[in-house]
JSON list of C-alpha atoms in Angstrom, two decimals:
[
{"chain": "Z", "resi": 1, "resn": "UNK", "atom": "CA", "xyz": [-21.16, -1.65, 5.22]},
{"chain": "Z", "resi": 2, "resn": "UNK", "atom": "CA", "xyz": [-18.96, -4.23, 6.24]},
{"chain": "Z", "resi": 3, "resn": "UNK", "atom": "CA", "xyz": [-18.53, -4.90, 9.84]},
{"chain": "Z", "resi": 4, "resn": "UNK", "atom": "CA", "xyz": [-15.49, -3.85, 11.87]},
{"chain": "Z", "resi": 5, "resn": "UNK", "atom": "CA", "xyz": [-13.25, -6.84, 12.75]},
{"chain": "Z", "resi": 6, "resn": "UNK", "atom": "CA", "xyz": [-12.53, -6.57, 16.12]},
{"chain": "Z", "resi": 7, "resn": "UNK", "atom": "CA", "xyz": [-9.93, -9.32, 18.05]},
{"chain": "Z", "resi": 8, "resn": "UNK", "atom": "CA", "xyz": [-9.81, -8.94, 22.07]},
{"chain": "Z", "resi": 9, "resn": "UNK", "atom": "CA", "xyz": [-6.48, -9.19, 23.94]},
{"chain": "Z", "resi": 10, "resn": "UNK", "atom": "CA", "xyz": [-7.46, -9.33, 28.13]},
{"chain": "Z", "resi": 11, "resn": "UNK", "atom": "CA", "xyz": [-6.11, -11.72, 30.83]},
{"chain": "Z", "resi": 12, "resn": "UNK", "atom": "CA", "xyz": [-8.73, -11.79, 32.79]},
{"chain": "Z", "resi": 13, "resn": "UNK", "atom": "CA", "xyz": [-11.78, -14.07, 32.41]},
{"chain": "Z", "resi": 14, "resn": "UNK", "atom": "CA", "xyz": [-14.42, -12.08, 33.53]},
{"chain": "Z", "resi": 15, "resn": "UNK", "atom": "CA", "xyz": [-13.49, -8.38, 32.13]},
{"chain": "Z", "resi": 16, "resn": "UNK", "atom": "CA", "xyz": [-12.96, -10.65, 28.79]},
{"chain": "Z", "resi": 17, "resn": "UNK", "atom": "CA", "xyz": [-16.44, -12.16, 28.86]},
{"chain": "Z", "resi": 18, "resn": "UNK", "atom": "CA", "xyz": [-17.89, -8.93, 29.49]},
{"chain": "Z", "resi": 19, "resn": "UNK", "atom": "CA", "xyz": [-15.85, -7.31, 26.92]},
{"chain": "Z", "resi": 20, "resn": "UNK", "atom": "CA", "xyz": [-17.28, -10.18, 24.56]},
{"chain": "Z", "resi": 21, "resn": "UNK", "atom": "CA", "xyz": [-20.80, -9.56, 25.76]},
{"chain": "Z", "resi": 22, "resn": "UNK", "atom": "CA", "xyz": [-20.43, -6.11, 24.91]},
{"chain": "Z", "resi": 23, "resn": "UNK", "atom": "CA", "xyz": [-19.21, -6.35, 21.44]},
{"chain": "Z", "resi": 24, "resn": "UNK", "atom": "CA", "xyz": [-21.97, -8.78, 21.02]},
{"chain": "Z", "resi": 25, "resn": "UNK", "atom": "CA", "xyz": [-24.26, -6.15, 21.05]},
{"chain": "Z", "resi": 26, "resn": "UNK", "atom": "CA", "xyz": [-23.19, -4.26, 18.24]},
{"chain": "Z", "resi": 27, "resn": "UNK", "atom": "CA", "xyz": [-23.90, -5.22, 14.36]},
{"chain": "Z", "resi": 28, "resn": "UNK", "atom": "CA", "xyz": [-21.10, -3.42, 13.02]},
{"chain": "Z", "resi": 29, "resn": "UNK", "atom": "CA", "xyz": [-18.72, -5.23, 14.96]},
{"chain": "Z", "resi": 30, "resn": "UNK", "atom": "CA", "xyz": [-17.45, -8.64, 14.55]},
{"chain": "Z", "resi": 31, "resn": "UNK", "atom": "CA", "xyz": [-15.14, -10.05, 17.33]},
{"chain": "Z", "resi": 32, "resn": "UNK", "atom": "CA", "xyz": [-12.50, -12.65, 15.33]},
{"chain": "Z", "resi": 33, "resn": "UNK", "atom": "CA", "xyz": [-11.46, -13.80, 18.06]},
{"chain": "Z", "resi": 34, "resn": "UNK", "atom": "CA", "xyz": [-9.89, -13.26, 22.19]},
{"chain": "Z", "resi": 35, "resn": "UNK", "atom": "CA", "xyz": [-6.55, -14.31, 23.75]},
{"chain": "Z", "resi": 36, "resn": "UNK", "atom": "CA", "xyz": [-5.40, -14.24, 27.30]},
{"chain": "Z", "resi": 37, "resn": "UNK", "atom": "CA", "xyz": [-1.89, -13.31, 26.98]},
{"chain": "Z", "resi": 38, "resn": "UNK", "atom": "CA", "xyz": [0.06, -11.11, 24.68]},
{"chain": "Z", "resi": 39, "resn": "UNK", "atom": "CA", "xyz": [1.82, -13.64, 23.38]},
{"chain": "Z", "resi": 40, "resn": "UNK", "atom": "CA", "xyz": [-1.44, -15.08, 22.13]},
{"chain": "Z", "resi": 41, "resn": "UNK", "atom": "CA", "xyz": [-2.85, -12.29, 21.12]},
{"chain": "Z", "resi": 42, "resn": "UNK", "atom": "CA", "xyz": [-0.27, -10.97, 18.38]},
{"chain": "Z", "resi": 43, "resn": "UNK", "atom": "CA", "xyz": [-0.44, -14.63, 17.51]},
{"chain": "Z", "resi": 44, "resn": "UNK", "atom": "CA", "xyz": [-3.97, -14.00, 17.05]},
{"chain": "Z", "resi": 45, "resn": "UNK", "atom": "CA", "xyz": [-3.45, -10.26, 15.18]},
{"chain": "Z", "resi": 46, "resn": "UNK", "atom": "CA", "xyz": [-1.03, -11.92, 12.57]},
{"chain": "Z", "resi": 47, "resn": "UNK", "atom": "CA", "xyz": [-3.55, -14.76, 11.95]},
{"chain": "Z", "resi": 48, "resn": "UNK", "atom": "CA", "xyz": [-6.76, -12.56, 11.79]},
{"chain": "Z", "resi": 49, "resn": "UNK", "atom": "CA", "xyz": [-5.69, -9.31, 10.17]},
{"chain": "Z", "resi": 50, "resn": "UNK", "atom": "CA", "xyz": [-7.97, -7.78, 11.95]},
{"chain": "Z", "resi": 51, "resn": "UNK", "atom": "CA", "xyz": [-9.08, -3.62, 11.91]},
{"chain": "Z", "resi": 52, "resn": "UNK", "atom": "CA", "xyz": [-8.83, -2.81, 15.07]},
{"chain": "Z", "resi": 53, "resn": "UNK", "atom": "CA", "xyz": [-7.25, -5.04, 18.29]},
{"chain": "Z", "resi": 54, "resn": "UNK", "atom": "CA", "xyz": [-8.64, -3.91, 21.86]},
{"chain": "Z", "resi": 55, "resn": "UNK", "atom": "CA", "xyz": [-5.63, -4.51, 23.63]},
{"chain": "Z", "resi": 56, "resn": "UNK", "atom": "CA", "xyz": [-5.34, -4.43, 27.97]},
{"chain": "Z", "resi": 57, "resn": "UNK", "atom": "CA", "xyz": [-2.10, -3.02, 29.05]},
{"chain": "Z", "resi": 58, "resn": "UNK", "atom": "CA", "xyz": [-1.48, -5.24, 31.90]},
{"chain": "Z", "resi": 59, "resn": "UNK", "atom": "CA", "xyz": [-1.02, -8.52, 30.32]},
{"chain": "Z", "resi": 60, "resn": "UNK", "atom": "CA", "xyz": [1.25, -11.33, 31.68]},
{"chain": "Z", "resi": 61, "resn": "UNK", "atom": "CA", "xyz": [4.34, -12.36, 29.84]},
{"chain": "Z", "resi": 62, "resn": "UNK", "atom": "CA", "xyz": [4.37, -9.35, 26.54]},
{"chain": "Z", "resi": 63, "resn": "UNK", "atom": "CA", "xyz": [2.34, -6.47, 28.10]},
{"chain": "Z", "resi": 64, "resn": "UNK", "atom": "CA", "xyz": [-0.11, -4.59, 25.95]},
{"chain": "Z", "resi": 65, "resn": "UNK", "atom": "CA", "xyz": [2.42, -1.71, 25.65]},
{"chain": "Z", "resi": 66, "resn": "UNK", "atom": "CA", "xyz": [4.69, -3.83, 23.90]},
{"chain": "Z", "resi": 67, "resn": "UNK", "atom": "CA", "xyz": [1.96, -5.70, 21.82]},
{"chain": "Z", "resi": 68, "resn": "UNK", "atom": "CA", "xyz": [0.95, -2.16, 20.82]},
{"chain": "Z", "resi": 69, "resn": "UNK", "atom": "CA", "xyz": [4.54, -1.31, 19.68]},
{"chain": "Z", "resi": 70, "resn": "UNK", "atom": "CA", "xyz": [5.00, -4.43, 18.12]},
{"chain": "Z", "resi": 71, "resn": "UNK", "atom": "CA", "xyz": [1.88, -4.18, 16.18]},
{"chain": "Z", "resi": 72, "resn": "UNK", "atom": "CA", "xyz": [1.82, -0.57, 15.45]},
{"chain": "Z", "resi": 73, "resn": "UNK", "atom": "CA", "xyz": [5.43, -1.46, 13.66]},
{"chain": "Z", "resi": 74, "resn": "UNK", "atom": "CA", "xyz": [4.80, -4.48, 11.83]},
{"chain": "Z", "resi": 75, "resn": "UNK", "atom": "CA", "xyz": [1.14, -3.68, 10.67]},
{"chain": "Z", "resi": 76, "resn": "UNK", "atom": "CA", "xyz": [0.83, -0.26, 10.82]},
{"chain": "Z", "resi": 77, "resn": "UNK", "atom": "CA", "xyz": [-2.63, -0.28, 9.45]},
{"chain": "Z", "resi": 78, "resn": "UNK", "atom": "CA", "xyz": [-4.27, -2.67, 12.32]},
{"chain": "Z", "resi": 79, "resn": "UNK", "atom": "CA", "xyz": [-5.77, 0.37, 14.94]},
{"chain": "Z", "resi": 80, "resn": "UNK", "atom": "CA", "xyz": [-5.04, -0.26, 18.56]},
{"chain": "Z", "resi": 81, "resn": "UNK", "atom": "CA", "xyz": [-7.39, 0.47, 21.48]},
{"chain": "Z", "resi": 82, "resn": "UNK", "atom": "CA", "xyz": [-6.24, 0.56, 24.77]},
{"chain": "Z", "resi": 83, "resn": "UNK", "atom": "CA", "xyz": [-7.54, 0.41, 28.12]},
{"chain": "Z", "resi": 84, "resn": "UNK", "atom": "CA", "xyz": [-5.53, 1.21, 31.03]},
{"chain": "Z", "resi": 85, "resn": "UNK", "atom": "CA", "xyz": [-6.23, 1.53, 34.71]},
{"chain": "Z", "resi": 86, "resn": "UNK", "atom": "CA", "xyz": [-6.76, 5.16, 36.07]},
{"chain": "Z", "resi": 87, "resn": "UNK", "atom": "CA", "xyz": [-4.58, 5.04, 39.08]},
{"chain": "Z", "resi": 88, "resn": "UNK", "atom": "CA", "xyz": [-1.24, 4.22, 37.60]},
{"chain": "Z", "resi": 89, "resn": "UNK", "atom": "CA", "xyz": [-0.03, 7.26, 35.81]},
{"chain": "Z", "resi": 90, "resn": "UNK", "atom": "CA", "xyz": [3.41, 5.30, 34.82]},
{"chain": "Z", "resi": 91, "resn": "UNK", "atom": "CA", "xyz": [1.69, 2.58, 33.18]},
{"chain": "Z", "resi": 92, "resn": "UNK", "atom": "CA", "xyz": [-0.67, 5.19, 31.14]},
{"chain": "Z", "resi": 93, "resn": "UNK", "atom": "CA", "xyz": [2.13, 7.08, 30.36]},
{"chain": "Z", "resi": 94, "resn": "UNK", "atom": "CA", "xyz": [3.63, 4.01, 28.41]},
{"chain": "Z", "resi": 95, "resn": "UNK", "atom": "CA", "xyz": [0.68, 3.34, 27.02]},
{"chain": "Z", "resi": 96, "resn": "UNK", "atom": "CA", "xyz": [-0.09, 6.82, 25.31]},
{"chain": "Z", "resi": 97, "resn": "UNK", "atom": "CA", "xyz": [3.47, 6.56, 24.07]},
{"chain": "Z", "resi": 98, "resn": "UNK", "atom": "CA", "xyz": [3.20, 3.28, 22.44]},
{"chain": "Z", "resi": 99, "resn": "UNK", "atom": "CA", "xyz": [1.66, 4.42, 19.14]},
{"chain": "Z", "resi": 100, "resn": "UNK", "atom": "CA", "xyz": [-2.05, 3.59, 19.88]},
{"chain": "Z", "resi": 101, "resn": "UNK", "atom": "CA", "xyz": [-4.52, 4.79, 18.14]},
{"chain": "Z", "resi": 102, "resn": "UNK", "atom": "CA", "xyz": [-7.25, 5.42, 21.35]},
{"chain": "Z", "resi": 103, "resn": "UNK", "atom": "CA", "xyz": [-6.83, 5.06, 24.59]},
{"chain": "Z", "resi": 104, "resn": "UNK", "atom": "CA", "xyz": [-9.69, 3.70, 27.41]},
{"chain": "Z", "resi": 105, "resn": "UNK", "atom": "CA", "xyz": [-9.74, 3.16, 31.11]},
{"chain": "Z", "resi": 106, "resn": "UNK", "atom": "CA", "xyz": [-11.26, -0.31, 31.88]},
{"chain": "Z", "resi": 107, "resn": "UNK", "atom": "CA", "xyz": [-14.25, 1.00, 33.50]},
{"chain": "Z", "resi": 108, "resn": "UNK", "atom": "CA", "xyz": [-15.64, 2.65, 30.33]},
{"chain": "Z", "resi": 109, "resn": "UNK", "atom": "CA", "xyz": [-19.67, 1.86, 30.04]},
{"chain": "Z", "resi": 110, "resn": "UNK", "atom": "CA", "xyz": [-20.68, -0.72, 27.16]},
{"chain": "Z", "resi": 111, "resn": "UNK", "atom": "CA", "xyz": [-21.88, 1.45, 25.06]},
{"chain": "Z", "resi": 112, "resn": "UNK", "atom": "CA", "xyz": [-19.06, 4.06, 25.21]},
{"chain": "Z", "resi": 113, "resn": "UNK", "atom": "CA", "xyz": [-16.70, 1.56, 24.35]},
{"chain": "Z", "resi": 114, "resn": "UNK", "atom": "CA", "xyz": [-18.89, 0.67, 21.40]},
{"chain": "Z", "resi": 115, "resn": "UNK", "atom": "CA", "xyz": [-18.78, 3.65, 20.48]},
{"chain": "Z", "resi": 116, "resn": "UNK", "atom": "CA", "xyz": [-15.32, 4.71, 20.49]},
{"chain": "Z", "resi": 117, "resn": "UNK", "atom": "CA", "xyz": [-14.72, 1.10, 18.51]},
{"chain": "Z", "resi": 118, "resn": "UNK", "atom": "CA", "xyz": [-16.43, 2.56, 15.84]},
{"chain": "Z", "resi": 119, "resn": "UNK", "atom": "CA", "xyz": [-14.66, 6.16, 16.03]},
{"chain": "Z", "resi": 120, "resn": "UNK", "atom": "CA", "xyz": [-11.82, 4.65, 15.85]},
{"chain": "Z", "resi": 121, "resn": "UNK", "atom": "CA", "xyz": [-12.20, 2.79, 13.25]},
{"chain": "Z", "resi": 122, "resn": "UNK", "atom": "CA", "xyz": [-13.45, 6.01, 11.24]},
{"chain": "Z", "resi": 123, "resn": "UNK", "atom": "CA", "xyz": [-10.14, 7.42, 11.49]},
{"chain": "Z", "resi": 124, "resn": "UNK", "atom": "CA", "xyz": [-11.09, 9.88, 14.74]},
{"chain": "Z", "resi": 125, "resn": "UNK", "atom": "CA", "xyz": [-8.69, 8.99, 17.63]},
{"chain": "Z", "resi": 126, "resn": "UNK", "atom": "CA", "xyz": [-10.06, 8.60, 21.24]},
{"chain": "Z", "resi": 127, "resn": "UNK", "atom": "CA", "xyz": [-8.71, 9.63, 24.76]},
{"chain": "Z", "resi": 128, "resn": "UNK", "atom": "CA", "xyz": [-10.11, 9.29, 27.68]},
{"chain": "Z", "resi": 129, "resn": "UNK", "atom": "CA", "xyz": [-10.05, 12.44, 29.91]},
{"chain": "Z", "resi": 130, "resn": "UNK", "atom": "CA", "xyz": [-8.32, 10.56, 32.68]},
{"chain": "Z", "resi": 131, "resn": "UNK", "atom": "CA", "xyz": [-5.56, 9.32, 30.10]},
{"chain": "Z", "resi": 132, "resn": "UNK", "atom": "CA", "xyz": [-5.18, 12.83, 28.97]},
{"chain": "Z", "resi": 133, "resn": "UNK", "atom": "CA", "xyz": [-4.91, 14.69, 32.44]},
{"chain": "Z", "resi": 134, "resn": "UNK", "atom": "CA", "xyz": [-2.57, 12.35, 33.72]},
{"chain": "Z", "resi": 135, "resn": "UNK", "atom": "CA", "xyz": [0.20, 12.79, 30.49]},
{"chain": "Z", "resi": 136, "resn": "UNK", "atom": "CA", "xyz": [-1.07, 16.64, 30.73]},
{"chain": "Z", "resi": 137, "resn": "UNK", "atom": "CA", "xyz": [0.52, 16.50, 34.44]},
{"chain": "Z", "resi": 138, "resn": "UNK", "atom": "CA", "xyz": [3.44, 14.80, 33.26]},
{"chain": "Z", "resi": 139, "resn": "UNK", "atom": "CA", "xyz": [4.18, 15.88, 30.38]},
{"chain": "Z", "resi": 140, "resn": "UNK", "atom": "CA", "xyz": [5.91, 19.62, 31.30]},
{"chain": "Z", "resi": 141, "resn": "UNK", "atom": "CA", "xyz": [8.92, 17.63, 32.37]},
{"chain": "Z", "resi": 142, "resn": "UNK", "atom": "CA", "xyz": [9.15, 15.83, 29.03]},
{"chain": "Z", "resi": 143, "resn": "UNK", "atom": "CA", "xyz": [10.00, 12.37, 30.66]},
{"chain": "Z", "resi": 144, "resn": "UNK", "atom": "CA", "xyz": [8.66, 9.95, 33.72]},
{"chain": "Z", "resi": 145, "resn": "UNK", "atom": "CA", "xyz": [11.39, 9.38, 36.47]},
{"chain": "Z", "resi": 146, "resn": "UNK", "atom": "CA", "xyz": [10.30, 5.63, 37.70]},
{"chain": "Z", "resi": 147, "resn": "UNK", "atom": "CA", "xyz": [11.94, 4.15, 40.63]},
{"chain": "Z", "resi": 148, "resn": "UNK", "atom": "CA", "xyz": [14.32, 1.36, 39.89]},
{"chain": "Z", "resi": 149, "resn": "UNK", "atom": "CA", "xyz": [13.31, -1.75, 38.15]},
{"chain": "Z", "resi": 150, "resn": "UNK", "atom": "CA", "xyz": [10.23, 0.41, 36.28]},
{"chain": "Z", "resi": 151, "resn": "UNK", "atom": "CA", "xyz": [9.63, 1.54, 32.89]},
{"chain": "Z", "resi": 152, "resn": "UNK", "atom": "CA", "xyz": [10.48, 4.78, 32.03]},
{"chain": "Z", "resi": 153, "resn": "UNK", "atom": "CA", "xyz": [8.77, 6.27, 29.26]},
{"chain": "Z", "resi": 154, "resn": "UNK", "atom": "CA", "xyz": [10.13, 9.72, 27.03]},
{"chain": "Z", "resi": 155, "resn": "UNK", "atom": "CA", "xyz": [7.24, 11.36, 25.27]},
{"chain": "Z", "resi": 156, "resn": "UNK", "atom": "CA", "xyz": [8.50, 12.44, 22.07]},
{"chain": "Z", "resi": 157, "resn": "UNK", "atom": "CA", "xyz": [7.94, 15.89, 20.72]},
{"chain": "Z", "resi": 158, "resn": "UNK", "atom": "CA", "xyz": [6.38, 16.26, 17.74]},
{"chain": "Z", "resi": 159, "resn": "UNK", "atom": "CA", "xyz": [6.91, 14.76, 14.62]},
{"chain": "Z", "resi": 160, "resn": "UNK", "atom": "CA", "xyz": [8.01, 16.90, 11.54]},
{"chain": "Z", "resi": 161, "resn": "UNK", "atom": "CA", "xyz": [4.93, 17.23, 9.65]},
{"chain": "Z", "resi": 162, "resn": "UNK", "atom": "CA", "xyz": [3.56, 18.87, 12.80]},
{"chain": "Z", "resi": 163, "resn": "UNK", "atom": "CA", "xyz": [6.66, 20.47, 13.47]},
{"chain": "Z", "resi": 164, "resn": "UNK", "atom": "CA", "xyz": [6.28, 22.33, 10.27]},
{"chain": "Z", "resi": 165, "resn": "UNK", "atom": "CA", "xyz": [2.64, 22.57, 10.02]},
{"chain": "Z", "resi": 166, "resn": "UNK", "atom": "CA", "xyz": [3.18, 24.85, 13.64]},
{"chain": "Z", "resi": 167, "resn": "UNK", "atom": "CA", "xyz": [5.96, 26.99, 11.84]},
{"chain": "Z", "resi": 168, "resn": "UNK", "atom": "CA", "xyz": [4.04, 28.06, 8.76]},
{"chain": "Z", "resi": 169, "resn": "UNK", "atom": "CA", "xyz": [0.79, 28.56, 11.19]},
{"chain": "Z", "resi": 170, "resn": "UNK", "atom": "CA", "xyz": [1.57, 28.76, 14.89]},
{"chain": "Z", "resi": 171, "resn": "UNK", "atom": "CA", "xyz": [-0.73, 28.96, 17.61]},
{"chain": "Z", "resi": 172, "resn": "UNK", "atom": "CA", "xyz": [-1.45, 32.13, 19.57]},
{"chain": "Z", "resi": 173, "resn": "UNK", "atom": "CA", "xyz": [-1.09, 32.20, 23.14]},
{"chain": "Z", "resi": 174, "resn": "UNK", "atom": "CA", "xyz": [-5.02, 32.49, 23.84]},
{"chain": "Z", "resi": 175, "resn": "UNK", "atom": "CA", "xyz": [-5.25, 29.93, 21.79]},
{"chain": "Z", "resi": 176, "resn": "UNK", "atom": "CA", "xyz": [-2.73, 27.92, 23.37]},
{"chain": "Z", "resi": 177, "resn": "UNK", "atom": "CA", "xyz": [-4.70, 29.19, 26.62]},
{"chain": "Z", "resi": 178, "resn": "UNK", "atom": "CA", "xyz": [-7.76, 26.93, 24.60]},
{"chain": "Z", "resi": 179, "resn": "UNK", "atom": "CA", "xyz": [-6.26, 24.22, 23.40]},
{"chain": "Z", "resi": 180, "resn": "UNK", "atom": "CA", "xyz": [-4.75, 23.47, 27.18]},
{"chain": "Z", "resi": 181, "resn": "UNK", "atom": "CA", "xyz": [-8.52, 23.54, 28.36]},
{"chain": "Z", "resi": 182, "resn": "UNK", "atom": "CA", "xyz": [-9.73, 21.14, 25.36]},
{"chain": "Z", "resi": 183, "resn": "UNK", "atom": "CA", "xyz": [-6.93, 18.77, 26.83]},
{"chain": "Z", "resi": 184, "resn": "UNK", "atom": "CA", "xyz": [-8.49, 19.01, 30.37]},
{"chain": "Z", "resi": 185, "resn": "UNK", "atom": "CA", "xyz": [-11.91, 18.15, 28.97]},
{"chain": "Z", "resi": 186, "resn": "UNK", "atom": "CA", "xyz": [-13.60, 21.20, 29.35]},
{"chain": "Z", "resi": 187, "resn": "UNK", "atom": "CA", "xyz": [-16.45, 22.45, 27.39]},
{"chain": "Z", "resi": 188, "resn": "UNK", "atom": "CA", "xyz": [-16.74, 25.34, 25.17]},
{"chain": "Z", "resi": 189, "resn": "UNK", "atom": "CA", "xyz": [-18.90, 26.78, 28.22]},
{"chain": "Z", "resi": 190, "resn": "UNK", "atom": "CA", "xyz": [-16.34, 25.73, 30.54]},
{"chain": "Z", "resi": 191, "resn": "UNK", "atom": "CA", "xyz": [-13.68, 27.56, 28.91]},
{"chain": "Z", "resi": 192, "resn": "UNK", "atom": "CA", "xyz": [-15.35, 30.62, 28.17]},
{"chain": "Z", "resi": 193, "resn": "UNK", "atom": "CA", "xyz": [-15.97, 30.57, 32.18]},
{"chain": "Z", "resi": 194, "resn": "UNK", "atom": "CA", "xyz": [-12.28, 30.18, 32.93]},
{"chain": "Z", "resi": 195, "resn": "UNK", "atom": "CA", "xyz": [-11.66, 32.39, 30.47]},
{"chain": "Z", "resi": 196, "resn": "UNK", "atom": "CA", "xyz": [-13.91, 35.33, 30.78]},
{"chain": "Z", "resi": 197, "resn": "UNK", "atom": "CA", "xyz": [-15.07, 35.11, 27.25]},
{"chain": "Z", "resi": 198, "resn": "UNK", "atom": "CA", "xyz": [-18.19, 34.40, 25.07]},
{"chain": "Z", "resi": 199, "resn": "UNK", "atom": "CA", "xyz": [-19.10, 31.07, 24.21]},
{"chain": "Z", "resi": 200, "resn": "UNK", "atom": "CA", "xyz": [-18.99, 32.55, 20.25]},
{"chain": "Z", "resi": 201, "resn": "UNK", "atom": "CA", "xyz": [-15.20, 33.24, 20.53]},
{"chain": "Z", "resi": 202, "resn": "UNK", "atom": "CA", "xyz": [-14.22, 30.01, 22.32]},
{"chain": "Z", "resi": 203, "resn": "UNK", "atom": "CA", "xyz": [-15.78, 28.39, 19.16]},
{"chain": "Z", "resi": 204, "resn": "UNK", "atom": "CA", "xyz": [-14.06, 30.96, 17.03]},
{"chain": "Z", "resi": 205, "resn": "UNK", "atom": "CA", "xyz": [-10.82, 29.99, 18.63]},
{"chain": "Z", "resi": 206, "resn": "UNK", "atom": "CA", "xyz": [-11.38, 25.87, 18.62]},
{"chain": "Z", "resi": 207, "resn": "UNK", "atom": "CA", "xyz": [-12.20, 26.26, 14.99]},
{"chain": "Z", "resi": 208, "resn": "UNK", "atom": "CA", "xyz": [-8.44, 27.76, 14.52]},
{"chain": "Z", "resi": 209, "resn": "UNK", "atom": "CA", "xyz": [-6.84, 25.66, 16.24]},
{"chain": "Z", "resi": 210, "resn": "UNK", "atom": "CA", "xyz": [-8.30, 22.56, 14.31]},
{"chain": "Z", "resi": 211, "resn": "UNK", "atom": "CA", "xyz": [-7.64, 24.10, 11.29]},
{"chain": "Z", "resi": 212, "resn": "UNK", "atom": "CA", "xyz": [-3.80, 25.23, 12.29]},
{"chain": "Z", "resi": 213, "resn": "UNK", "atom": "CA", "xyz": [-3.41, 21.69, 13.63]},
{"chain": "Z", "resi": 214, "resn": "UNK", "atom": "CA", "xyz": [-4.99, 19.93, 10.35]},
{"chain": "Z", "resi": 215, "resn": "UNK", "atom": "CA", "xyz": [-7.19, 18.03, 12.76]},
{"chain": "Z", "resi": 216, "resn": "UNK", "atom": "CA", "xyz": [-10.23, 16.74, 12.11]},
{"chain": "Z", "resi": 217, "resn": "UNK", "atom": "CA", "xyz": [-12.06, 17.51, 16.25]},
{"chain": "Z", "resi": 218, "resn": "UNK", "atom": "CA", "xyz": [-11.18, 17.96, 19.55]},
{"chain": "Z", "resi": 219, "resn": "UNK", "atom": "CA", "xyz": [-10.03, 14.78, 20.94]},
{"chain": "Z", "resi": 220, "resn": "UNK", "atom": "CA", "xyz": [-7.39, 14.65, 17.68]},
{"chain": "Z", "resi": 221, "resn": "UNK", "atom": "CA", "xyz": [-6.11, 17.87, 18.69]},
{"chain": "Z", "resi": 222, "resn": "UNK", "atom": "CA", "xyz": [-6.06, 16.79, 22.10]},
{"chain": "Z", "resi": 223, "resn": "UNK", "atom": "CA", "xyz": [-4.15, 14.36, 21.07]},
{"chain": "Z", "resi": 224, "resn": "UNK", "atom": "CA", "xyz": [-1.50, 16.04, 18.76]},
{"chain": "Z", "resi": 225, "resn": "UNK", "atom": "CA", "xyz": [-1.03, 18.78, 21.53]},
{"chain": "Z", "resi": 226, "resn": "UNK", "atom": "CA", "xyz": [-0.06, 16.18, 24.28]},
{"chain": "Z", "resi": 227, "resn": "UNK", "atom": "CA", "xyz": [1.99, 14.18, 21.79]},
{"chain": "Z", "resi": 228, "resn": "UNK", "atom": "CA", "xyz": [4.20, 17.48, 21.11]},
{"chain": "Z", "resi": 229, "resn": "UNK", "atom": "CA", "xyz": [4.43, 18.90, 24.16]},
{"chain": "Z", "resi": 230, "resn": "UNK", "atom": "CA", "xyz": [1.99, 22.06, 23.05]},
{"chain": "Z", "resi": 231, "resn": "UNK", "atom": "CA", "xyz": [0.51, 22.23, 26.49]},
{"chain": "Z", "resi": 232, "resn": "UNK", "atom": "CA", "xyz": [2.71, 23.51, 29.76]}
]
């Protein structure tokens, strides 16, 4: 199997050699390349082709959000990974809405991130239980109110495929009641202790929802149900 080409887009020089280091330690991964700056780095993207760009958010000059957007448009089929910080919730917020395919916080272990490099790449999108209880959070009021001079982001409901996949098989409200838990991170024993049921009919009800949602595991459905506003 061909190794996944990987290019690395962080500003700062230590978190980038580590990064580096890490990837190093893989054999299915080959890093292309690194760049400092977003500028550089979609520089980088449209010279290497690569399959997947790990891409930091806070970037001087083009942030990652916009490097994500800009990629995500042009070459739809390059997969984005990005890693965000856990304590701003505005700055995640624009990243989950800029079209990436996974989503880190910097402080993921080595071999996590190694992992979810090569889940990604399989097709399987990734989000980090921070990312996901932070847009959870926000997400009820359908947009961020930033003070003045910040970015606002609007996360969009969903898109009509979904839209139309829900119609002909909509979720129940237990399983609604589920899928809201999945988003928090919980475990099938987790939810069947905050819901007062068996562990055999939480897995009853995650195996209709991934089938109602066409997804392929948790974390995609996680994923589809923040993206459309599913959860409240």
């Amino acid at each position: 199997m061909d190794p996944i080409r990987v290019i690395l887009v962080e500003d700062h020089d230590l978190t980038r050699a580590g990064l580096r280091m890490a990837l190093s330690q893989s054999d299915h991964i080959k890093l292309l390349g690194d760049a400092s700056n977003g500028e550089a780095g979609l520089k980088l993207i449209e010279q290497t082709k690569p399959d997947l760009a790990i891409v930091d958010v806070g970037l001087p000059g083009i942030d990652g959000i916009e490097v994500t957007r800009r990629v995500k448009s042009e070459h739809p089929e390059i997969l984005v990974l990005i890693l965000t910080m856990r304590d701003d919730s505005q700055t995640v917020l624009a990243a989950f809405a800029s079209g990436a395919d996974s989503y880190c916080m910097k402080d993921i272990a080595s071999k996590d991130l190694l992992q979810v490099v090569e889940t990604t790449h399989e097709g399987t999108s990734f989000i980090d239980p921070a990312v996901a209880g932070i847009v959870l959070n926000e997400v009820r009021s359908r947009s961020v109110h930033a003070a003045p001079g910040t970015r606002q982001t609007v996360i969009q409901a969903a898109d009509p495929e979904l839209a139309q996949i829900l119609e002909a098989s909509p979720l129940t409200e237990r399983e609604l009641e589920v899928l809201q838990l999945i988003v928090q991170g919980h475990s099938n024993e987790g939810i069947a202790q905050q819901l007062y049921i068996t562990v055999g009919t939480v897995k009853t009800h995650v195996r209709n929802i991934l089938s109602k949602l066409c997804a392929d595991d948790r974390t995609q459905a996680a994923v589809l149900a923040l993206r459309s506003g599913l959860v409240h």
